[in-house]
Structures are given as C-alpha cells and as structure tokens.
Amino acid sequence: MQELINNVLNNSQIEPKLAEEIMTIGRLKKVKAGGVVISPESDSNEMPIVLEGLLKVMRQDKNGNEVFLYFLEGGETCAMSITCCIEGKKKAFHVVAEEDSILWMVPMGHIDSWVARYPSFRKFVFEAYQTRFDEMLNTIDSVVFLKMDERLYKYLLDKKQASGTFVINKTHQEIANELNTSRVVVSRLLKQLEREEKIEQHRNRIEIL
C-alpha cells in the first residue's frame, strides 16, 4: 500500500518531506463501487486523493436532482471539496465511487500550511482547480450546446477514457440519472447509437465500438 501512495505522490512531483507528512497525517479509505465518499450531509473535513479506482462527482440542486460533472482518476483530488471545507460551505455535490476505489484521506487543516510551504503542493492544488474548472466548462458546454444524443455519446466516451475500458457497466436508468433525463430517452438514444454502429448493448452493460 505504501508503494501505491509513493507512486501517486512521486508522479505529482511532491517534495520528499511533504510526502512524508502526507503519509503520516493521512489515512487509508477503501470504498466499494456505489459507496459515497462525500455528500452534502457529511461533516467530513478531508481531501480525498485517489490512489486506485475511479470516483464521479455529481452536482445536486435543492430538490435533490443530480447531474454528472466529472470523474476523478488515480492521482487526482476533488478541488470542490477543498473549497467547501476551507470556506466552511455546505457541499452541494456528491462524490461517489464509480468502481472499487482506494483513497488517501488528508485532513483539511493542513492544506493552508502546505500551500504556503511547498511549491509542489501549490502546483498540485492549482492544477486540480484548473482541471476541474475545464471539465465543468465542458459539462456546461454539453448541456447548453449539444443535443441529448451528443451528450450521451460524449458521456460514454468520457467514461471509457476515465476507466480505461470499452465496456461500461451501467443500466439505462443509472445513465439517465447522471444526465438528468429520463430512462426512456436514454434507451431510445442508445438504440440509435447502436444502429449507427457506435456501440453494442448487452444486459446492463454497453460496449463502445
């Protein structure tokens, strides 16, 4: 496990002294697929670093409706969780394990100090903000400018890229929930993509061709 953490920190070019602090202060968290890592109701004051697996971040409105924002892969962290914890705001998003994942949870109380003391950590945090900002802009562009069939296909391709597999184990209802649309619409559009030979459908899974 230590080797896994070291690999992630080395890839982020974290200074050895900071890596030692992160190893000492943080804690391991294993989450099964579907498990909630962060929710609006949680009092968690920790920053998750993905060591292995895949997380998805979902935006939630006051009525409980959700829409998919972006994935978090190995070596990445959730910039939104940093902002909410530092500013003491209630979280308006969910972070859920898309597949079985291993996380390193770092207490937020150390973030300000690390940003001030370690250039590599400033770079790590700012790059996380920039990456998440770009991905949220892509989500907004998809909602505003793309038709639903284009949004659906982009979602499938994003999932393929994030997970590293052409097979997506999702029901039509799960996809509909993440795109904030109806199952009927998703089923119809998946059938259309299948006719266009972009995907193949199987029971509770989709293969991208």
mmCIF file with all atom_site columns, C-alpha atoms in Angstrom:
data_model
loop_
_atom_site.group_PDB
_atom_site.id
_atom_site.type_symbol
_atom_site.label_atom_id
_atom_site.label_alt_id
_atom_site.label_comp_id
_atom_site.label_asym_id
_atom_site.label_entity_id
_atom_site.label_seq_id
_atom_site.pdbx_PDB_ins_code
_atom_site.Cartn_x
_atom_site.Cartn_y
_atom_site.Cartn_z
_atom_site.occupancy
_atom_site.B_iso_or_equiv
_atom_site.pdbx_formal_charge
_atom_site.auth_seq_id
_atom_site.auth_comp_id
_atom_site.auth_asym_id
_atom_site.auth_atom_id
_atom_site.pdbx_PDB_model_num
ATOM 1   C CA . MET A 1 1   ? 0.000   0.000  0.000   1.00 0.00 ? 1   MET A CA 1
ATOM 2   C CA . GLN A 1 2   ? 2.855   2.377  0.835   1.00 0.00 ? 2   GLN A CA 1
ATOM 3   C CA . GLU A 1 3   ? 4.305   1.770  -2.628  1.00 0.00 ? 3   GLU A CA 1
ATOM 4   C CA . LEU A 1 4   ? 0.947   2.733  -4.178  1.00 0.00 ? 4   LEU A CA 1
ATOM 5   C CA . ILE A 1 5   ? 0.870   6.010  -2.218  1.00 0.00 ? 5   ILE A CA 1
ATOM 6   C CA . ASN A 1 6   ? 4.509   6.732  -3.061  1.00 0.00 ? 6   ASN A CA 1
ATOM 7   C CA . ASN A 1 7   ? 3.842   6.198  -6.769  1.00 0.00 ? 7   ASN A CA 1
ATOM 8   C CA . VAL A 1 8   ? 0.976   8.697  -6.735  1.00 0.00 ? 8   VAL A CA 1
ATOM 9   C CA . LEU A 1 9   ? 2.993   11.306 -4.805  1.00 0.00 ? 9   LEU A CA 1
ATOM 10  C CA . ASN A 1 10  ? 6.069   10.797 -6.981  1.00 0.00 ? 10  ASN A CA 1
ATOM 11  C CA . ASN A 1 11  ? 4.009   11.229 -10.140 1.00 0.00 ? 11  ASN A CA 1
ATOM 12  C CA . SER A 1 12  ? 2.767   14.542 -8.711  1.00 0.00 ? 12  SER A CA 1
ATOM 13  C CA . GLN A 1 13  ? 6.422   15.518 -8.025  1.00 0.00 ? 13  GLN A CA 1
ATOM 14  C CA . ILE A 1 14  ? 5.704   16.126 -4.338  1.00 0.00 ? 14  ILE A CA 1
ATOM 15  C CA . GLU A 1 15  ? 8.765   17.032 -2.213  1.00 0.00 ? 15  GLU A CA 1
ATOM 16  C CA . PRO A 1 16  ? 10.006  14.106 -0.075  1.00 0.00 ? 16  PRO A CA 1
ATOM 17  C CA . LYS A 1 17  ? 9.380   15.988 3.204   1.00 0.00 ? 17  LYS A CA 1
ATOM 18  C CA . LEU A 1 18  ? 5.802   16.784 2.206   1.00 0.00 ? 18  LEU A CA 1
ATOM 19  C CA . ALA A 1 19  ? 5.272   13.197 1.023   1.00 0.00 ? 19  ALA A CA 1
ATOM 20  C CA . GLU A 1 20  ? 6.360   12.035 4.462   1.00 0.00 ? 20  GLU A CA 1
ATOM 21  C CA . GLU A 1 21  ? 3.868   14.407 6.135   1.00 0.00 ? 21  GLU A CA 1
ATOM 22  C CA . ILE A 1 22  ? 1.042   13.262 3.874   1.00 0.00 ? 22  ILE A CA 1
ATOM 23  C CA . MET A 1 23  ? 1.872   9.636  4.642   1.00 0.00 ? 23  MET A CA 1
ATOM 24  C CA . THR A 1 24  ? 1.968   10.313 8.396   1.00 0.00 ? 24  THR A CA 1
ATOM 25  C CA . ILE A 1 25  ? -1.138  12.502 8.684   1.00 0.00 ? 25  ILE A CA 1
ATOM 26  C CA . GLY A 1 26  ? -3.450  10.872 6.157   1.00 0.00 ? 26  GLY A CA 1
ATOM 27  C CA . ARG A 1 27  ? -5.491  7.704  6.448   1.00 0.00 ? 27  ARG A CA 1
ATOM 28  C CA . LEU A 1 28  ? -6.457  4.909  4.086   1.00 0.00 ? 28  LEU A CA 1
ATOM 29  C CA . LYS A 1 29  ? -10.063 4.584  2.937   1.00 0.00 ? 29  LYS A CA 1
ATOM 30  C CA . LYS A 1 30  ? -11.430 1.774  0.767   1.00 0.00 ? 30  LYS A CA 1
ATOM 31  C CA . VAL A 1 31  ? -14.758 2.338  -0.955  1.00 0.00 ? 31  VAL A CA 1
ATOM 32  C CA . LYS A 1 32  ? -16.847 -0.220 -2.826  1.00 0.00 ? 32  LYS A CA 1
ATOM 33  C CA . ALA A 1 33  ? -18.467 0.732  -6.136  1.00 0.00 ? 33  ALA A CA 1
ATOM 34  C CA . GLY A 1 34  ? -21.512 2.861  -5.386  1.00 0.00 ? 34  GLY A CA 1
ATOM 35  C CA . GLY A 1 35  ? -20.193 3.943  -1.988  1.00 0.00 ? 35  GLY A CA 1
ATOM 36  C CA . VAL A 1 36  ? -20.482 7.620  -1.059  1.00 0.00 ? 36  VAL A CA 1
ATOM 37  C CA . VAL A 1 37  ? -17.202 9.414  -0.337  1.00 0.00 ? 37  VAL A CA 1
ATOM 38  C CA . ILE A 1 38  ? -18.552 12.952 0.159   1.00 0.00 ? 38  ILE A CA 1
ATOM 39  C CA . SER A 1 39  ? -22.163 14.119 0.397   1.00 0.00 ? 39  SER A CA 1
ATOM 40  C CA . PRO A 1 40  ? -23.966 17.363 1.313   1.00 0.00 ? 40  PRO A CA 1
ATOM 41  C CA . GLU A 1 41  ? -24.885 15.794 4.663   1.00 0.00 ? 41  GLU A CA 1
ATOM 42  C CA . SER A 1 42  ? -21.372 14.660 5.560   1.00 0.00 ? 42  SER A CA 1
ATOM 43  C CA . ASP A 1 43  ? -19.248 16.512 8.117   1.00 0.00 ? 43  ASP A CA 1
ATOM 44  C CA . SER A 1 44  ? -16.069 15.210 6.520   1.00 0.00 ? 44  SER A CA 1
ATOM 45  C CA . ASN A 1 45  ? -13.220 17.707 6.592   1.00 0.00 ? 45  ASN A CA 1
ATOM 46  C CA . GLU A 1 46  ? -10.806 15.690 4.486   1.00 0.00 ? 46  GLU A CA 1
ATOM 47  C CA . MET A 1 47  ? -9.402  15.905 0.974   1.00 0.00 ? 47  MET A CA 1
ATOM 48  C CA . PRO A 1 48  ? -9.543  12.585 -0.903  1.00 0.00 ? 48  PRO A CA 1
ATOM 49  C CA . ILE A 1 49  ? -6.605  11.631 -3.115  1.00 0.00 ? 49  ILE A CA 1
ATOM 50  C CA . VAL A 1 50  ? -7.454  8.769  -5.460  1.00 0.00 ? 50  VAL A CA 1
ATOM 51  C CA . LEU A 1 51  ? -4.805  6.066  -5.255  1.00 0.00 ? 51  LEU A CA 1
ATOM 52  C CA . GLU A 1 52  ? -6.658  3.471  -7.291  1.00 0.00 ? 52  GLU A CA 1
ATOM 53  C CA . GLY A 1 53  ? -10.095 3.263  -8.882  1.00 0.00 ? 53  GLY A CA 1
ATOM 54  C CA . LEU A 1 54  ? -12.495 5.896  -10.162 1.00 0.00 ? 54  LEU A CA 1
ATOM 55  C CA . LEU A 1 55  ? -14.805 8.428  -8.497  1.00 0.00 ? 55  LEU A CA 1
ATOM 56  C CA . LYS A 1 56  ? -17.572 10.509 -10.035 1.00 0.00 ? 56  LYS A CA 1
ATOM 57  C CA . VAL A 1 57  ? -18.684 13.945 -8.901  1.00 0.00 ? 57  VAL A CA 1
ATOM 58  C CA . MET A 1 58  ? -22.394 14.767 -9.111  1.00 0.00 ? 58  MET A CA 1
ATOM 59  C CA . ARG A 1 59  ? -23.973 18.225 -8.671  1.00 0.00 ? 59  ARG A CA 1
ATOM 60  C CA . GLN A 1 60  ? -27.180 18.325 -6.630  1.00 0.00 ? 60  GLN A CA 1
ATOM 61  C CA . ASP A 1 61  ? -29.867 21.018 -6.561  1.00 0.00 ? 61  ASP A CA 1
ATOM 62  C CA . LYS A 1 62  ? -32.190 21.902 -3.678  1.00 0.00 ? 62  LYS A CA 1
ATOM 63  C CA . ASN A 1 63  ? -34.811 19.442 -4.943  1.00 0.00 ? 63  ASN A CA 1
ATOM 64  C CA . GLY A 1 64  ? -32.405 16.518 -4.896  1.00 0.00 ? 64  GLY A CA 1
ATOM 65  C CA . ASN A 1 65  ? -31.950 16.358 -8.686  1.00 0.00 ? 65  ASN A CA 1
ATOM 66  C CA . GLU A 1 66  ? -28.421 15.452 -9.780  1.00 0.00 ? 66  GLU A CA 1
ATOM 67  C CA . VAL A 1 67  ? -26.275 15.799 -12.869 1.00 0.00 ? 67  VAL A CA 1
ATOM 68  C CA . PHE A 1 68  ? -22.870 14.291 -13.630 1.00 0.00 ? 68  PHE A CA 1
ATOM 69  C CA . LEU A 1 69  ? -19.932 16.758 -13.572 1.00 0.00 ? 69  LEU A CA 1
ATOM 70  C CA . TYR A 1 70  ? -16.668 14.835 -13.964 1.00 0.00 ? 70  TYR A CA 1
ATOM 71  C CA . PHE A 1 71  ? -14.608 11.792 -12.995 1.00 0.00 ? 71  PHE A CA 1
ATOM 72  C CA . LEU A 1 72  ? -11.647 11.626 -10.593 1.00 0.00 ? 72  LEU A CA 1
ATOM 73  C CA . GLU A 1 73  ? -8.929  9.173  -11.575 1.00 0.00 ? 73  GLU A CA 1
ATOM 74  C CA . GLY A 1 74  ? -5.796  7.855  -9.876  1.00 0.00 ? 74  GLY A CA 1
ATOM 75  C CA . GLY A 1 75  ? -3.562  10.640 -8.550  1.00 0.00 ? 75  GLY A CA 1
ATOM 76  C CA . GLU A 1 76  ? -6.330  13.248 -8.654  1.00 0.00 ? 76  GLU A CA 1
ATOM 77  C CA . THR A 1 77  ? -8.215  15.077 -5.921  1.00 0.00 ? 77  THR A CA 1
ATOM 78  C CA . CYS A 1 78  ? -11.537 16.924 -5.688  1.00 0.00 ? 78  CYS A CA 1
ATOM 79  C CA . ALA A 1 79  ? -10.998 20.693 -5.866  1.00 0.00 ? 79  ALA A CA 1
ATOM 80  C CA . MET A 1 80  ? -14.617 21.324 -4.878  1.00 0.00 ? 80  MET A CA 1
ATOM 81  C CA . SER A 1 81  ? -14.096 19.564 -1.560  1.00 0.00 ? 81  SER A CA 1
ATOM 82  C CA . ILE A 1 82  ? -11.098 21.800 -0.840  1.00 0.00 ? 82  ILE A CA 1
ATOM 83  C CA . THR A 1 83  ? -13.128 24.956 -1.497  1.00 0.00 ? 83  THR A CA 1
ATOM 84  C CA . CYS A 1 84  ? -16.112 23.876 0.598   1.00 0.00 ? 84  CYS A CA 1
ATOM 85  C CA . CYS A 1 85  ? -14.012 22.818 3.583   1.00 0.00 ? 85  CYS A CA 1
ATOM 86  C CA . ILE A 1 86  ? -11.770 25.900 3.578   1.00 0.00 ? 86  ILE A CA 1
ATOM 87  C CA . GLU A 1 87  ? -14.731 28.304 3.270   1.00 0.00 ? 87  GLU A CA 1
ATOM 88  C CA . GLY A 1 88  ? -16.977 26.285 5.587   1.00 0.00 ? 88  GLY A CA 1
ATOM 89  C CA . LYS A 1 89  ? -19.710 25.988 2.967   1.00 0.00 ? 89  LYS A CA 1
ATOM 90  C CA . LYS A 1 90  ? -22.276 23.210 2.768   1.00 0.00 ? 90  LYS A CA 1
ATOM 91  C CA . LYS A 1 91  ? -21.396 20.809 -0.003  1.00 0.00 ? 91  LYS A CA 1
ATOM 92  C CA . ALA A 1 92  ? -23.773 20.913 -2.964  1.00 0.00 ? 92  ALA A CA 1
ATOM 93  C CA . PHE A 1 93  ? -22.312 17.821 -4.606  1.00 0.00 ? 93  PHE A CA 1
ATOM 94  C CA . HIS A 1 94  ? -21.798 14.099 -4.136  1.00 0.00 ? 94  HIS A CA 1
ATOM 95  C CA . VAL A 1 95  ? -18.586 12.176 -4.674  1.00 0.00 ? 95  VAL A CA 1
ATOM 96  C CA . VAL A 1 96  ? -19.372 8.515  -5.330  1.00 0.00 ? 96  VAL A CA 1
ATOM 97  C CA . ALA A 1 97  ? -17.130 5.548  -6.156  1.00 0.00 ? 97  ALA A CA 1
ATOM 98  C CA . GLU A 1 98  ? -17.753 4.559  -9.751  1.00 0.00 ? 98  GLU A CA 1
ATOM 99  C CA . GLU A 1 99  ? -15.787 1.379  -9.130  1.00 0.00 ? 99  GLU A CA 1
ATOM 100 C CA . ASP A 1 100 ? -13.996 -0.159 -6.136  1.00 0.00 ? 100 ASP A CA 1
ATOM 101 C CA . SER A 1 101 ? -11.508 2.524  -5.097  1.00 0.00 ? 101 SER A CA 1
ATOM 102 C CA . ILE A 1 102 ? -8.648  3.121  -2.689  1.00 0.00 ? 102 ILE A CA 1
ATOM 103 C CA . LEU A 1 103 ? -8.283  6.661  -1.316  1.00 0.00 ? 103 LEU A CA 1
ATOM 104 C CA . TRP A 1 104 ? -5.868  8.523  0.902   1.00 0.00 ? 104 TRP A CA 1
ATOM 105 C CA . MET A 1 105 ? -7.838  10.955 3.063   1.00 0.00 ? 105 MET A CA 1
ATOM 106 C CA . VAL A 1 106 ? -5.900  14.077 4.131   1.00 0.00 ? 106 VAL A CA 1
ATOM 107 C CA . PRO A 1 107 ? -7.229  16.400 6.891   1.00 0.00 ? 107 PRO A CA 1
ATOM 108 C CA . MET A 1 108 ? -8.050  19.865 5.515   1.00 0.00 ? 108 MET A CA 1
ATOM 109 C CA . GLY A 1 109 ? -6.432  21.600 8.496   1.00 0.00 ? 109 GLY A CA 1
ATOM 110 C CA . HIS A 1 110 ? -3.012  21.099 6.892   1.00 0.00 ? 110 HIS A CA 1
ATOM 111 C CA . ILE A 1 111 ? -3.860  22.399 3.404   1.00 0.00 ? 111 ILE A CA 1
ATOM 112 C CA . ASP A 1 112 ? -3.146  26.119 4.010   1.00 0.00 ? 112 ASP A CA 1
ATOM 113 C CA . SER A 1 113 ? 0.221   25.360 5.582   1.00 0.00 ? 113 SER A CA 1
ATOM 114 C CA . TRP A 1 114 ? 1.257   23.021 2.778   1.00 0.00 ? 114 TRP A CA 1
ATOM 115 C CA . VAL A 1 115 ? 0.216   25.506 0.089   1.00 0.00 ? 115 VAL A CA 1
ATOM 116 C CA . ALA A 1 116 ? 2.396   28.171 1.773   1.00 0.00 ? 116 ALA A CA 1
ATOM 117 C CA . ARG A 1 117 ? 5.403   25.921 2.438   1.00 0.00 ? 117 ARG A CA 1
ATOM 118 C CA . TYR A 1 118 ? 5.600   23.613 -0.555  1.00 0.00 ? 118 TYR A CA 1
ATOM 119 C CA . PRO A 1 119 ? 5.652   24.817 -4.203  1.00 0.00 ? 119 PRO A CA 1
ATOM 120 C CA . SER A 1 120 ? 4.820   21.292 -5.407  1.00 0.00 ? 120 SER A CA 1
ATOM 121 C CA . PHE A 1 121 ? 1.631   21.218 -3.328  1.00 0.00 ? 121 PHE A CA 1
ATOM 122 C CA . ARG A 1 122 ? 0.562   24.667 -4.607  1.00 0.00 ? 122 ARG A CA 1
ATOM 123 C CA . LYS A 1 123 ? 1.041   23.327 -8.122  1.00 0.00 ? 123 LYS A CA 1
ATOM 124 C CA . PHE A 1 124 ? -0.887  20.142 -7.275  1.00 0.00 ? 124 PHE A CA 1
ATOM 125 C CA . VAL A 1 125 ? -3.868  22.098 -5.862  1.00 0.00 ? 125 VAL A CA 1
ATOM 126 C CA . PHE A 1 126 ? -3.939  24.751 -8.597  1.00 0.00 ? 126 PHE A CA 1
ATOM 127 C CA . GLU A 1 127 ? -3.724  22.121 -11.330 1.00 0.00 ? 127 GLU A CA 1
ATOM 128 C CA . ALA A 1 128 ? -6.624  20.292 -9.671  1.00 0.00 ? 128 ALA A CA 1
ATOM 129 C CA . TYR A 1 129 ? -8.671  23.517 -9.745  1.00 0.00 ? 129 TYR A CA 1
ATOM 130 C CA . GLN A 1 130 ? -7.786  24.170 -13.388 1.00 0.00 ? 130 GLN A CA 1
ATOM 131 C CA . THR A 1 131 ? -8.556  20.620 -14.487 1.00 0.00 ? 131 THR A CA 1
ATOM 132 C CA . ARG A 1 132 ? -11.896 20.542 -12.668 1.00 0.00 ? 132 ARG A CA 1
ATOM 133 C CA . PHE A 1 133 ? -12.775 24.022 -13.980 1.00 0.00 ? 133 PHE A CA 1
ATOM 134 C CA . ASP A 1 134 ? -12.083 22.930 -17.564 1.00 0.00 ? 134 ASP A CA 1
ATOM 135 C CA . GLU A 1 135 ? -14.155 19.771 -17.076 1.00 0.00 ? 135 GLU A CA 1
ATOM 136 C CA . MET A 1 136 ? -17.082 21.727 -15.620 1.00 0.00 ? 136 MET A CA 1
ATOM 137 C CA . LEU A 1 137 ? -16.922 24.111 -18.599 1.00 0.00 ? 137 LEU A CA 1
ATOM 138 C CA . ASN A 1 138 ? -17.114 21.058 -20.861 1.00 0.00 ? 138 ASN A CA 1
ATOM 139 C CA . THR A 1 139 ? -20.162 19.874 -18.900 1.00 0.00 ? 139 THR A CA 1
ATOM 140 C CA . ILE A 1 140 ? -21.822 23.278 -19.272 1.00 0.00 ? 140 ILE A CA 1
ATOM 141 C CA . ASP A 1 141 ? -20.993 23.311 -22.987 1.00 0.00 ? 141 ASP A CA 1
ATOM 142 C CA . SER A 1 142 ? -22.519 19.850 -23.339 1.00 0.00 ? 142 SER A CA 1
ATOM 143 C CA . VAL A 1 143 ? -25.751 20.875 -21.616 1.00 0.00 ? 143 VAL A CA 1
ATOM 144 C CA . VAL A 1 144 ? -26.062 24.169 -23.494 1.00 0.00 ? 144 VAL A CA 1
ATOM 145 C CA . PHE A 1 145 ? -24.737 23.391 -26.957 1.00 0.00 ? 145 PHE A CA 1
ATOM 146 C CA . LEU A 1 146 ? -25.079 19.643 -27.536 1.00 0.00 ? 146 LEU A CA 1
ATOM 147 C CA . LYS A 1 147 ? -28.204 17.708 -28.348 1.00 0.00 ? 147 LYS A CA 1
ATOM 148 C CA . MET A 1 148 ? -29.044 14.881 -25.963 1.00 0.00 ? 148 MET A CA 1
ATOM 149 C CA . ASP A 1 149 ? -27.706 12.182 -28.291 1.00 0.00 ? 149 ASP A CA 1
ATOM 150 C CA . GLU A 1 150 ? -24.371 14.032 -28.490 1.00 0.00 ? 150 GLU A CA 1
ATOM 151 C CA . ARG A 1 151 ? -24.303 14.498 -24.706 1.00 0.00 ? 151 ARG A CA 1
ATOM 152 C CA . LEU A 1 152 ? -24.946 10.799 -24.205 1.00 0.00 ? 152 LEU A CA 1
ATOM 153 C CA . TYR A 1 153 ? -22.203 9.711  -26.596 1.00 0.00 ? 153 TYR A CA 1
ATOM 154 C CA . LYS A 1 154 ? -19.740 12.188 -25.031 1.00 0.00 ? 154 LYS A CA 1
ATOM 155 C CA . TYR A 1 155 ? -20.630 10.805 -21.591 1.00 0.00 ? 155 TYR A CA 1
ATOM 156 C CA . LEU A 1 156 ? -19.893 7.261  -22.785 1.00 0.00 ? 156 LEU A CA 1
ATOM 157 C CA . LEU A 1 157 ? -16.558 8.319  -24.294 1.00 0.00 ? 157 LEU A CA 1
ATOM 158 C CA . ASP A 1 158 ? -15.577 10.208 -21.127 1.00 0.00 ? 158 ASP A CA 1
ATOM 159 C CA . LYS A 1 159 ? -16.394 7.144  -19.069 1.00 0.00 ? 159 LYS A CA 1
ATOM 160 C CA . LYS A 1 160 ? -14.320 4.953  -21.404 1.00 0.00 ? 160 LYS A CA 1
ATOM 161 C CA . GLN A 1 161 ? -11.337 7.296  -21.148 1.00 0.00 ? 161 GLN A CA 1
ATOM 162 C CA . ALA A 1 162 ? -11.560 7.621  -17.349 1.00 0.00 ? 162 ALA A CA 1
ATOM 163 C CA . SER A 1 163 ? -11.986 3.891  -16.684 1.00 0.00 ? 163 SER A CA 1
ATOM 164 C CA . GLY A 1 164 ? -9.641  2.653  -19.411 1.00 0.00 ? 164 GLY A CA 1
ATOM 165 C CA . THR A 1 165 ? -12.158 0.113  -20.720 1.00 0.00 ? 165 THR A CA 1
ATOM 166 C CA . PHE A 1 166 ? -14.540 -0.031 -23.672 1.00 0.00 ? 166 PHE A CA 1
ATOM 167 C CA . VAL A 1 167 ? -17.157 -1.813 -21.540 1.00 0.00 ? 167 VAL A CA 1
ATOM 168 C CA . ILE A 1 168 ? -19.485 0.338  -19.442 1.00 0.00 ? 168 ILE A CA 1
ATOM 169 C CA . ASN A 1 169 ? -21.432 -1.496 -16.761 1.00 0.00 ? 169 ASN A CA 1
ATOM 170 C CA . LYS A 1 170 ? -24.425 0.806  -16.389 1.00 0.00 ? 170 LYS A CA 1
ATOM 171 C CA . THR A 1 171 ? -28.181 0.425  -16.589 1.00 0.00 ? 171 THR A CA 1
ATOM 172 C CA . HIS A 1 172 ? -30.217 2.833  -18.700 1.00 0.00 ? 172 HIS A CA 1
ATOM 173 C CA . GLN A 1 173 ? -31.709 4.274  -15.517 1.00 0.00 ? 173 GLN A CA 1
ATOM 174 C CA . GLU A 1 174 ? -28.298 4.951  -13.969 1.00 0.00 ? 174 GLU A CA 1
ATOM 175 C CA . ILE A 1 175 ? -27.176 6.809  -17.096 1.00 0.00 ? 175 ILE A CA 1
ATOM 176 C CA . ALA A 1 176 ? -30.433 8.766  -17.151 1.00 0.00 ? 176 ALA A CA 1
ATOM 177 C CA . ASN A 1 177 ? -29.918 9.830  -13.536 1.00 0.00 ? 177 ASN A CA 1
ATOM 178 C CA . GLU A 1 178 ? -26.417 11.092 -14.245 1.00 0.00 ? 178 GLU A CA 1
ATOM 179 C CA . LEU A 1 179 ? -27.506 13.035 -17.331 1.00 0.00 ? 179 LEU A CA 1
ATOM 180 C CA . ASN A 1 180 ? -30.636 14.343 -15.572 1.00 0.00 ? 180 ASN A CA 1
ATOM 181 C CA . THR A 1 181 ? -33.010 12.948 -18.185 1.00 0.00 ? 181 THR A CA 1
ATOM 182 C CA . SER A 1 182 ? -35.458 10.057 -18.448 1.00 0.00 ? 182 SER A CA 1
ATOM 183 C CA . ARG A 1 183 ? -34.725 6.359  -18.925 1.00 0.00 ? 183 ARG A CA 1
ATOM 184 C CA . VAL A 1 184 ? -36.982 6.296  -21.982 1.00 0.00 ? 184 VAL A CA 1
ATOM 185 C CA . VAL A 1 185 ? -34.885 8.991  -23.683 1.00 0.00 ? 185 VAL A CA 1
ATOM 186 C CA . VAL A 1 186 ? -31.629 7.200  -22.856 1.00 0.00 ? 186 VAL A CA 1
ATOM 187 C CA . SER A 1 187 ? -32.949 3.854  -24.117 1.00 0.00 ? 187 SER A CA 1
ATOM 188 C CA . ARG A 1 188 ? -34.101 5.428  -27.384 1.00 0.00 ? 188 ARG A CA 1
ATOM 189 C CA . LEU A 1 189 ? -30.799 7.210  -27.975 1.00 0.00 ? 189 LEU A CA 1
ATOM 190 C CA . LEU A 1 190 ? -28.710 4.155  -27.107 1.00 0.00 ? 190 LEU A CA 1
ATOM 191 C CA . LYS A 1 191 ? -30.695 2.229  -29.677 1.00 0.00 ? 191 LYS A CA 1
ATOM 192 C CA . GLN A 1 192 ? -29.908 4.961  -32.175 1.00 0.00 ? 192 GLN A CA 1
ATOM 193 C CA . LEU A 1 193 ? -26.185 4.785  -31.360 1.00 0.00 ? 193 LEU A CA 1
ATOM 194 C CA . GLU A 1 194 ? -26.359 1.008  -31.795 1.00 0.00 ? 194 GLU A CA 1
ATOM 195 C CA . ARG A 1 195 ? -27.906 1.408  -35.237 1.00 0.00 ? 195 ARG A CA 1
ATOM 196 C CA . GLU A 1 196 ? -25.059 3.784  -36.087 1.00 0.00 ? 196 GLU A CA 1
ATOM 197 C CA . GLU A 1 197 ? -22.648 1.011  -35.005 1.00 0.00 ? 197 GLU A CA 1
ATOM 198 C CA . LYS A 1 198 ? -21.040 3.195  -32.346 1.00 0.00 ? 198 LYS A CA 1
ATOM 199 C CA . ILE A 1 199 ? -21.969 0.849  -29.503 1.00 0.00 ? 199 ILE A CA 1
ATOM 200 C CA . GLU A 1 200 ? -23.230 -2.649 -28.766 1.00 0.00 ? 200 GLU A CA 1
ATOM 201 C CA . GLN A 1 201 ? -25.750 -3.226 -25.996 1.00 0.00 ? 201 GLN A CA 1
ATOM 202 C CA . HIS A 1 202 ? -25.839 -6.171 -23.627 1.00 0.00 ? 202 HIS A CA 1
ATOM 203 C CA . ARG A 1 203 ? -27.681 -6.787 -20.377 1.00 0.00 ? 203 ARG A CA 1
ATOM 204 C CA . ASN A 1 204 ? -26.730 -3.926 -18.011 1.00 0.00 ? 204 ASN A CA 1
ATOM 205 C CA . ARG A 1 205 ? -23.600 -3.119 -19.990 1.00 0.00 ? 205 ARG A CA 1
ATOM 206 C CA . ILE A 1 206 ? -22.635 -1.171 -23.086 1.00 0.00 ? 206 ILE A CA 1
ATOM 207 C CA . GLU A 1 207 ? -19.617 -1.771 -25.287 1.00 0.00 ? 207 GLU A CA 1
ATOM 208 C CA . ILE A 1 208 ? -18.144 1.145  -27.259 1.00 0.00 ? 208 ILE A CA 1
ATOM 209 C CA . LEU A 1 209 ? -17.017 0.111  -30.724 1.00 0.00 ? 209 LEU A CA 1
#
